[in-house]
CSV table of C-alpha atoms in Angstrom, one decimal:
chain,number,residue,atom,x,y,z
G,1,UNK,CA,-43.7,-14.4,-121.1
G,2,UNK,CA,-43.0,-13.7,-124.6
G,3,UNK,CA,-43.6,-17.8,-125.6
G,4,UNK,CA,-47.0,-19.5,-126.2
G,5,UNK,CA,-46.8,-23.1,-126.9
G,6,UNK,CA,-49.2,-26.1,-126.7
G,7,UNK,CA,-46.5,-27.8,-124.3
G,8,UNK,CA,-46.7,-25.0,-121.6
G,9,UNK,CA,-47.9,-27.2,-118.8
G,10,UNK,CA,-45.4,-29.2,-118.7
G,11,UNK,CA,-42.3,-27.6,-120.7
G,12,UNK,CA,-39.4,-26.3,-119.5
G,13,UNK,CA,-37.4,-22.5,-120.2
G,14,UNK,CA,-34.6,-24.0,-120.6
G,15,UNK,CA,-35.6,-26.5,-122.8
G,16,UNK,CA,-37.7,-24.0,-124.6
G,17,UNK,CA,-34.7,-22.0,-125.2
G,18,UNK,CA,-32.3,-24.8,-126.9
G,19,UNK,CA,-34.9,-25.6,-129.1
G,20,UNK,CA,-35.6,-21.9,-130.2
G,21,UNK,CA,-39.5,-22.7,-129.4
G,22,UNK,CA,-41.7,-20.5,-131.7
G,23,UNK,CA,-44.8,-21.1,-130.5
G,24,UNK,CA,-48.5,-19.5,-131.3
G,25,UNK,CA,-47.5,-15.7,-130.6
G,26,UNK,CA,-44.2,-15.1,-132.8
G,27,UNK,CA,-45.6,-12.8,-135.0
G,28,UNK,CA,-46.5,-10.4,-131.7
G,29,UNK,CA,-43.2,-11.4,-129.5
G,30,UNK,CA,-40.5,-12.6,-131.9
G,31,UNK,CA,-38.6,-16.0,-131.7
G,32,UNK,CA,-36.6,-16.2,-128.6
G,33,UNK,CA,-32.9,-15.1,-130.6
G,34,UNK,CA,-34.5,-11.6,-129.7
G,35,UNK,CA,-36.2,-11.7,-126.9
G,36,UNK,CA,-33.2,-13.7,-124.7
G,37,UNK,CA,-30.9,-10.9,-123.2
G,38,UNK,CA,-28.6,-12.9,-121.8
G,39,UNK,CA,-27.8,-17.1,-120.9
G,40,UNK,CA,-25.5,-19.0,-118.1
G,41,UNK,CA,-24.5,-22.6,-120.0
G,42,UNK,CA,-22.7,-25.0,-118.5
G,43,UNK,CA,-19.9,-26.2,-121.3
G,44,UNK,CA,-19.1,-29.8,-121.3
G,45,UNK,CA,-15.6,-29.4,-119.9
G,46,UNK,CA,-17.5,-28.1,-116.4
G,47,UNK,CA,-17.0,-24.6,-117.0
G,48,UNK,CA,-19.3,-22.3,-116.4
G,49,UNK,CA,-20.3,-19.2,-119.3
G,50,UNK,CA,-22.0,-17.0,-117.5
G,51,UNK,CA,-23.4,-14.5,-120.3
G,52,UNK,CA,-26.4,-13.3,-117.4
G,53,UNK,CA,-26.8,-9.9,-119.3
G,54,UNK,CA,-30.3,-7.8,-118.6
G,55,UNK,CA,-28.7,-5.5,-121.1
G,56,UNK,CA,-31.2,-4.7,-124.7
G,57,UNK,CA,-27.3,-3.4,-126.5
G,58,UNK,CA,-24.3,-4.9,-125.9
G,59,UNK,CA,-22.2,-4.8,-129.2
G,60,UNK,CA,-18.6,-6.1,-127.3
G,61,UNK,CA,-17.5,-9.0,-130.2
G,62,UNK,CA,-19.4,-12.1,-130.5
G,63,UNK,CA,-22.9,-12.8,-129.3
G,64,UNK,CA,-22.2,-15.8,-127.6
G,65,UNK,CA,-25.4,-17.1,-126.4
G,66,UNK,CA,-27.4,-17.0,-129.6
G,67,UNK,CA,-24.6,-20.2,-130.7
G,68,UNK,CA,-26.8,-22.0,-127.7
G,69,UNK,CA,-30.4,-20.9,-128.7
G,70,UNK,CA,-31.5,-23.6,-130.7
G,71,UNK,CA,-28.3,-25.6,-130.4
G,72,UNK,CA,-31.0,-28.3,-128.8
G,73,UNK,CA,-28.3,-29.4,-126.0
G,74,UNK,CA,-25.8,-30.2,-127.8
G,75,UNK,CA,-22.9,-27.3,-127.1
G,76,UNK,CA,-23.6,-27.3,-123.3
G,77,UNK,CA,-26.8,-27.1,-120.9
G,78,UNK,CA,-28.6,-23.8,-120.4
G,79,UNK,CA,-28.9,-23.3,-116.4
G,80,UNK,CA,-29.9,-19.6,-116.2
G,81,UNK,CA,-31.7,-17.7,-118.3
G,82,UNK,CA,-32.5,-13.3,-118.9
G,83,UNK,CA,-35.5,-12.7,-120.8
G,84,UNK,CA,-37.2,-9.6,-121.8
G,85,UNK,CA,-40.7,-10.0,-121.1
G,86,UNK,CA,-43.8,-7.7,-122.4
G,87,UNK,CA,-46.6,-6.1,-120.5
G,88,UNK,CA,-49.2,-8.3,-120.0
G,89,UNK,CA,-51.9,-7.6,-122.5
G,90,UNK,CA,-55.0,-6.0,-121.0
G,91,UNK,CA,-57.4,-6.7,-123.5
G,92,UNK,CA,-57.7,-9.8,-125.7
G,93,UNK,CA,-60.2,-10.7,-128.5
G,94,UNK,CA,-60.1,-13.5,-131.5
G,95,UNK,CA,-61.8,-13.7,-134.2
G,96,UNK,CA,-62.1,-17.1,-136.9
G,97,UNK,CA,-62.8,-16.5,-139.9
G,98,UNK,CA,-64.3,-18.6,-143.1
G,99,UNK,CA,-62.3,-18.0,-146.4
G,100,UNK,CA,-64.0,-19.1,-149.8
G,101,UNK,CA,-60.1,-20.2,-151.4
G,102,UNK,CA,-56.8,-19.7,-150.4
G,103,UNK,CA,-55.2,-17.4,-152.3
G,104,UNK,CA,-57.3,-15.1,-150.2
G,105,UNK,CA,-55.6,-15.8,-146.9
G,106,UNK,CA,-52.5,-13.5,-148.5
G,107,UNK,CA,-54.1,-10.7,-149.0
G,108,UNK,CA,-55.8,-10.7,-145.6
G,109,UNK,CA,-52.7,-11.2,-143.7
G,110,UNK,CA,-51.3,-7.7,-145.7
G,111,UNK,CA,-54.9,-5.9,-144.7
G,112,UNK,CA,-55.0,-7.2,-141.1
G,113,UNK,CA,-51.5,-6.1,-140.5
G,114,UNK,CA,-52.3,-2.9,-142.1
G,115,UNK,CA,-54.9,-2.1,-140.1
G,116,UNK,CA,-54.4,-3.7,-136.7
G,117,UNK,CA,-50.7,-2.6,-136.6
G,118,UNK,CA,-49.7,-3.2,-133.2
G,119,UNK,CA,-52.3,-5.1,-131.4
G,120,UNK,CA,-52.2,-8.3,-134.0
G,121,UNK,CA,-50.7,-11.3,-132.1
G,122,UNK,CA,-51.7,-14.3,-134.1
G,123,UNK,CA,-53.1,-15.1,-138.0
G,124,UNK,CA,-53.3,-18.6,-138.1
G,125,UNK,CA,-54.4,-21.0,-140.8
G,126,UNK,CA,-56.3,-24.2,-140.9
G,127,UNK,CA,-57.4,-26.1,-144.1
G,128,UNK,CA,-61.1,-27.2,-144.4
G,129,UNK,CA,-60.4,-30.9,-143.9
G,130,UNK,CA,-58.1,-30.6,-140.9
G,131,UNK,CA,-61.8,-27.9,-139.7
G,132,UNK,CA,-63.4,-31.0,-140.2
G,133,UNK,CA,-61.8,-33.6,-138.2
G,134,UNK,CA,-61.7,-31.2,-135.3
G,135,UNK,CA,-65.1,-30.7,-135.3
G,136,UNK,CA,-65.4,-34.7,-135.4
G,137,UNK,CA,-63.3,-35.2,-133.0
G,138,UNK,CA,-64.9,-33.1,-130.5
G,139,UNK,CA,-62.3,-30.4,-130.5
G,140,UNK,CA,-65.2,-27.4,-130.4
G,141,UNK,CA,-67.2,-25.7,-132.9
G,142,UNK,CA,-66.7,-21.7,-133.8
G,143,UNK,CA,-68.9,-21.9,-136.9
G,144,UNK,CA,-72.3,-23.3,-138.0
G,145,UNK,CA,-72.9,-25.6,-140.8
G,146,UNK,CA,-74.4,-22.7,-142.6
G,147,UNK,CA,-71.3,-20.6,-142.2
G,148,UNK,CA,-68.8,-23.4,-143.1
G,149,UNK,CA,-70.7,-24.0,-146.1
G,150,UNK,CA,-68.5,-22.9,-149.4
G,151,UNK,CA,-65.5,-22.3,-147.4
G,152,UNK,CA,-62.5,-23.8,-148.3
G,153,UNK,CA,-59.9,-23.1,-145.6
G,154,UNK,CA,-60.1,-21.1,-141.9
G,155,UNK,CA,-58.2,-18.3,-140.4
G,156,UNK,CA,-57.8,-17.7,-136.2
G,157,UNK,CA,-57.1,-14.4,-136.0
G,158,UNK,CA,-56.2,-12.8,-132.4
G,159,UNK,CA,-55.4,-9.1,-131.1
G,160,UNK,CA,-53.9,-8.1,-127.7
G,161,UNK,CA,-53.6,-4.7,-126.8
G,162,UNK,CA,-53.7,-2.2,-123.9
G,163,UNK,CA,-57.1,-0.7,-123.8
G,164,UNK,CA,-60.1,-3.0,-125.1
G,165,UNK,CA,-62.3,0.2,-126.2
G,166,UNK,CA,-59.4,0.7,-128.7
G,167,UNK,CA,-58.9,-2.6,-129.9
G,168,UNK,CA,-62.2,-3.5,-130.5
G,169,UNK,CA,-62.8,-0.4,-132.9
G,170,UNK,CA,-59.8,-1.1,-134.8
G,171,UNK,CA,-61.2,-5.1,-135.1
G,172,UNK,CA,-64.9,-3.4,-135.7
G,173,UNK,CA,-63.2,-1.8,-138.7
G,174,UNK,CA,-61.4,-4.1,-139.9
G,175,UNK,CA,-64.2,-6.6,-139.9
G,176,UNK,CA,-66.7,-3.8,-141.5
G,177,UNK,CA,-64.4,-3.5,-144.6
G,178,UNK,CA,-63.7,-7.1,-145.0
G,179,UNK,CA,-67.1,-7.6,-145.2
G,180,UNK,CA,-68.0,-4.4,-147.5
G,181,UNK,CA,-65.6,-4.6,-150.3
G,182,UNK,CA,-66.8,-5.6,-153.6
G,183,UNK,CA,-64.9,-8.5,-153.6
G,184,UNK,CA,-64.7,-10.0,-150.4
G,185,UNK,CA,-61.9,-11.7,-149.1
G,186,UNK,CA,-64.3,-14.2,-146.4
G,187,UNK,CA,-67.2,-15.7,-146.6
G,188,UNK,CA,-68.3,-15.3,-142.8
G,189,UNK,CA,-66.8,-15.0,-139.5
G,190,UNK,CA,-67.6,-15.0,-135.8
G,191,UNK,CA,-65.7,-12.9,-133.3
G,192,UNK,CA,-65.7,-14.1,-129.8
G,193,UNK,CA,-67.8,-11.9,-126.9
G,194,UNK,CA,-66.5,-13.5,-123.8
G,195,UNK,CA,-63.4,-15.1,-122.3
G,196,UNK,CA,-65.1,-18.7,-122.4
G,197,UNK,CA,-65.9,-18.0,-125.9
G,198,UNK,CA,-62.2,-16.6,-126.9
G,199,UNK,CA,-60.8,-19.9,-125.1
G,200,UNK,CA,-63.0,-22.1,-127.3
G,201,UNK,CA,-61.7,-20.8,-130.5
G,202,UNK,CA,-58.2,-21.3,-129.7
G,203,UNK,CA,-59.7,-25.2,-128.8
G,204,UNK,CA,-60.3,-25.7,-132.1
G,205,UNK,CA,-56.7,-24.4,-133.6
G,206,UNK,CA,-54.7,-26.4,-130.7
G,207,UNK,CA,-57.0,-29.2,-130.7
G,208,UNK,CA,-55.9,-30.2,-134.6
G,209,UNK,CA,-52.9,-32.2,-133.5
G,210,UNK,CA,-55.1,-34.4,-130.9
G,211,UNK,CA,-57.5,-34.5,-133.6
G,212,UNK,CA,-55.6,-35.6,-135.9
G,213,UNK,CA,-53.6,-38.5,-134.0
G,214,UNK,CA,-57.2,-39.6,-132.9
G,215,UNK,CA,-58.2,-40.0,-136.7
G,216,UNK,CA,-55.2,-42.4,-137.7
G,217,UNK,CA,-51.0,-42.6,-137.6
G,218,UNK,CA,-49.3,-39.0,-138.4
G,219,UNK,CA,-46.7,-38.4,-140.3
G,220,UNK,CA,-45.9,-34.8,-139.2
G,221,UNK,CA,-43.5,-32.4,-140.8
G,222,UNK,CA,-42.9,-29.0,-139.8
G,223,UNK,CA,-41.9,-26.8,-142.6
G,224,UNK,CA,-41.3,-23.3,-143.4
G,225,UNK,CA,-42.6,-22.2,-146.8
G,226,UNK,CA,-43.2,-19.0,-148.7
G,227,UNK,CA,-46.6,-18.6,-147.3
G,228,UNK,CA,-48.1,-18.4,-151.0
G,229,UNK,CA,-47.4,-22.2,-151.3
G,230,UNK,CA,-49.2,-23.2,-148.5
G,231,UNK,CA,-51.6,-24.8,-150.1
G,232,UNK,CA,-49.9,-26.0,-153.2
G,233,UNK,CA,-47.3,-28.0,-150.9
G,234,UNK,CA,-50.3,-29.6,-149.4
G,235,UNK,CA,-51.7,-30.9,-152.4
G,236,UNK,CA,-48.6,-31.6,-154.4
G,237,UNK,CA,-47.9,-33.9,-151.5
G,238,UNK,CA,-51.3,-35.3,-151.5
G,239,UNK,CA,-51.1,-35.5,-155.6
G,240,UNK,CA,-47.8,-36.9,-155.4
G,241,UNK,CA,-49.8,-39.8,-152.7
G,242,UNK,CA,-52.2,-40.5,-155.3
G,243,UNK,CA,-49.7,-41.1,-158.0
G,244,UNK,CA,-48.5,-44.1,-156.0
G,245,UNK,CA,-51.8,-45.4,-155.3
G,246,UNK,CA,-52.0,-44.4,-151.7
G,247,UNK,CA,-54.7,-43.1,-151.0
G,248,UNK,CA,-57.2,-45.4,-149.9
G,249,UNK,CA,-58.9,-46.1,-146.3
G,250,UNK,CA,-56.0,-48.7,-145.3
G,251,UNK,CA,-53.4,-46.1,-146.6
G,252,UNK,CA,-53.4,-42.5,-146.8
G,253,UNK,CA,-56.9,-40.9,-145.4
G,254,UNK,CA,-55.8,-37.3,-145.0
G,255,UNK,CA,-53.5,-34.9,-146.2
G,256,UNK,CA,-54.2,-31.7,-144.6
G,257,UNK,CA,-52.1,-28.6,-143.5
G,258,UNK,CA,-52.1,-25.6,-140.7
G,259,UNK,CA,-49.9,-23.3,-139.3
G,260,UNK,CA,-48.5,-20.0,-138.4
G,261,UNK,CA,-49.3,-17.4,-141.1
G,262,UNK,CA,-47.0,-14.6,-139.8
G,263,UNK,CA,-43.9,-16.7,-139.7
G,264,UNK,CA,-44.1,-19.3,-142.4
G,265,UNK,CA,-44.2,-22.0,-140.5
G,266,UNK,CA,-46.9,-25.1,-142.4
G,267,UNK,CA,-47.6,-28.2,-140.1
G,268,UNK,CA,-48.2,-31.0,-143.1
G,269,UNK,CA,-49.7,-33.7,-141.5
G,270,UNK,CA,-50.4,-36.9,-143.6
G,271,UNK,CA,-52.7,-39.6,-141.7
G,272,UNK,CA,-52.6,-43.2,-142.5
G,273,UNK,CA,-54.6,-46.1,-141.5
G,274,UNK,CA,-51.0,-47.2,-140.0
G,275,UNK,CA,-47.1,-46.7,-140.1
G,276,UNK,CA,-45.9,-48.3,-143.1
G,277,UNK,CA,-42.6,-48.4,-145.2
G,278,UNK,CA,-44.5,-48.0,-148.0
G,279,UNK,CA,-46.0,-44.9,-147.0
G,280,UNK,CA,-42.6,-43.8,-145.8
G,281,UNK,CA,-40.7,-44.1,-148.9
G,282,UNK,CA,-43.2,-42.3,-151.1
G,283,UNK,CA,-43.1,-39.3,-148.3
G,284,UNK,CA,-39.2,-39.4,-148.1
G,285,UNK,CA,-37.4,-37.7,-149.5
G,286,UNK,CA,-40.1,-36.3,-151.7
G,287,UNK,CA,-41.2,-33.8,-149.0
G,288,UNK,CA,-38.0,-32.8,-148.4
G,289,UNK,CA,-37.1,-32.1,-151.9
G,290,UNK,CA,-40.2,-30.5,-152.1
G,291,UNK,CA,-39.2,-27.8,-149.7
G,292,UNK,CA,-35.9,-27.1,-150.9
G,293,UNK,CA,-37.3,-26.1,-154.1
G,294,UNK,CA,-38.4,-23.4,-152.0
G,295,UNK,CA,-35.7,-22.9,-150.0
G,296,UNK,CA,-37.8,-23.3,-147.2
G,297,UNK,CA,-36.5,-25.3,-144.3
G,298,UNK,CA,-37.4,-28.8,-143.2
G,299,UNK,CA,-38.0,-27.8,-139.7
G,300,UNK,CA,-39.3,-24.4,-138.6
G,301,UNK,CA,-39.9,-24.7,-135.3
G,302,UNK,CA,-39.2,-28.6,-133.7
G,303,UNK,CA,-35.8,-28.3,-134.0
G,304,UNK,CA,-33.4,-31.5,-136.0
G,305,UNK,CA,-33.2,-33.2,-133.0
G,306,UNK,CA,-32.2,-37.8,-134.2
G,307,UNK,CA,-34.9,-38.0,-136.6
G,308,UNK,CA,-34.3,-35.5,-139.4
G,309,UNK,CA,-30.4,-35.3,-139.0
G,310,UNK,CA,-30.2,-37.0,-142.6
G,311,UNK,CA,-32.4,-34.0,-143.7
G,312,UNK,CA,-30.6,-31.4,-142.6
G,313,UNK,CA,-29.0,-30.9,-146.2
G,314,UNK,CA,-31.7,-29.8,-147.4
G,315,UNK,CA,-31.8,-26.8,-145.7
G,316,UNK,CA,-28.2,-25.7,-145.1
G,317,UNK,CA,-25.4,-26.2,-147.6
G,318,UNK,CA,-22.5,-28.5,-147.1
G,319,UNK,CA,-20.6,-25.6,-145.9
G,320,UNK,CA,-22.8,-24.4,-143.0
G,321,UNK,CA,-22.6,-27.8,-141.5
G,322,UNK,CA,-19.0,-28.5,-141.8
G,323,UNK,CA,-18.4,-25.0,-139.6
G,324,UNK,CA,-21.3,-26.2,-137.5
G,325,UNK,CA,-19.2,-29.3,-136.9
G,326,UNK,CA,-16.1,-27.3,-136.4
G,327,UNK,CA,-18.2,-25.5,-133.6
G,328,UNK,CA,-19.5,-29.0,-132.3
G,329,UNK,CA,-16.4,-30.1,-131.9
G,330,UNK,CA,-15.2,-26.6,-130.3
G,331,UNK,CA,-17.5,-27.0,-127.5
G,332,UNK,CA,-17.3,-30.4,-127.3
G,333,UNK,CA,-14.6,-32.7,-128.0
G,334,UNK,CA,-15.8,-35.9,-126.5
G,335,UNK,CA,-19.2,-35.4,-128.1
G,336,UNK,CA,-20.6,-35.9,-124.6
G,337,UNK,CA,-23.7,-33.6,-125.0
G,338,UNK,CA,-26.6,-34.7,-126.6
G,339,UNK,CA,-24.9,-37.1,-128.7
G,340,UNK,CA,-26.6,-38.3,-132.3
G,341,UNK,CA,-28.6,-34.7,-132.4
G,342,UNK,CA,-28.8,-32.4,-135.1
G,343,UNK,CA,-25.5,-33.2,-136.9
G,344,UNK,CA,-25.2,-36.6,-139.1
């Protein structure tokens, strides 16, 4: 299944597939525009569309069933669903790796995809304080004190590949060259030697949301940056927090940041002591002003859905979503399906 996503115990395809889910793995797999061959929705009028293709080219007019991939429910319910699914990788290994600043996680995304090619399925990113409350919250522990030491943010980086003699040279090599260059791009890493060991590693990188929600109240935004700015939307956020004398212990605690290297995709997560209008007004709109300086979008992955309908002009212009209202309106007349979702 070409989808990894925290939610995978108890999610469903179809739901998965009106949301676009992204999940852990798009850098290997794709987002599900590419990887759906074909869709049978049922329209709100009762019809049936039953677009069921197994084909890879089919270039007959419009592509009708990428209008419902990510539409989030709201142009008809998906009831059947063709998707092109990968071998099943026989040999997996991860690897996390301390970084001594930022601005070197760039430049070891470019080598890692240079060298590992084919077999890289995941580069993901955590800052150092976000490391730190997993590892306070019980969410596992890849690294020693020692190694943690001078290291200002984390990368997870995994490879899946057919034959494991293969994949572990071209991971041997990589790691050999990271760690003789005259500069160094990491500080120290540890690379995982068995399945129990590769499982806790991945703890730690989907254990920073529980982590998180155990340290205080989330506000959680789910951007898509230029990958540079990574870290400078973090702490302009948490700069712009301190400007307005929020952060304290009964405010703002955290402002920390993680995501999805290959696609873009930064989870800012500010904790606070509690939910407050206060907090809330000094976060928004300023975030979202923040990313459309960008031109980044104000959600990458979670979809519009109620809550960030009032946002959604900061990622499309006022003509996209008058022809996605035309379209709405298209498909569904009554507003029937999903109503109050995506579209103010």
């Amino acid at each position: 299944m070409p989808l990894d996503l925290g939610a995978k115990g108890s999610c469903q395809i179809g739901g998965n597939v009106s949301t676009n889910a992204g999940g852990l793995r798009l850098l290997r797999y794709g987002s599900l525009h590419g990887s759906v061959l074909g869709l049978e929705v049922v329209l709100p009028d009762g019809t049936i569309l039953d677009q069921l293709s197994t084909l890879r080219k089919d270039n007959t007019g419009y592509d009708l069933k990428q209008l419902f991939i990510g539409a989030e429910g709201t142009l008809g319910i998906v009831t059947g669903v063709s998707i092109l699914t990968a071998p099943a990788p026989q040999s997996a290994s991860n690897v996390i790796l301390a970084l001594p600043k930022f601005e070197n996680v760039l430049p070891l995304f470019v080598q890692a995809k240079r060298q590992l090619s084919e077999i890289l399925s995941a580069f993901e990113f955590f800052d150092r304080e976000v490391y730190d409350l997993a590892i306070k919250h019980g969410q596992g522990r890849a690294l020693s004190e020692e190694d943690v030491e001078g290291a200002e943010c984390f990368v997870l980086m995994e490879t899946s590949g057919g034959k494991r003699e293969h994949d572990e040279e071209k991971l041997n090599q990589l790691l050999e060259t990271l760690f003789e260059s005259d500069k160094p791009l990491i500080n120290t890493g540890v690379l995982s030697q068995s399945p129990a060991q590769f499982a806790s590693m991945w703890a730690i990188r989907e254990g920073l949301t529980e982590a998180v929600s155990k340290e205080g109240k989330a506000y959680k935004y789910d951007i898509s940056v230029p990958l540079a700015k990574f870290k400078e939307v973090v702490d302009t956020t948490r700069e712009h927090l301190g400007s307005k004398g929020l952060l304290r212990d009964d405010a703002v605690k955290h402002v920390v940041g993680y995501g999805h290297v290959g696609d873009g995709n930064l989870h800012l997560n500010v904790v606070a002591a509690a939910y407050t209008p206060e907090i809330e007004a000094a976060l928004e709109p300023f975030v979202y002003e923040l990313v459309a300086s960008y031109k980044g979008s104000v959600s990458a992955e979670h979809g519009i859905g109620v809550m960030k309908t009032h946002a959604l002009h900061y990622s499309k212009s006022n003509v996209s979503i008058e022809w996605m209202k035309r379209i709405k309106q298209l498909f569904d007349p009554k507003g029937i399906m999903n109503p109050g979702k995506v579209l103010p």
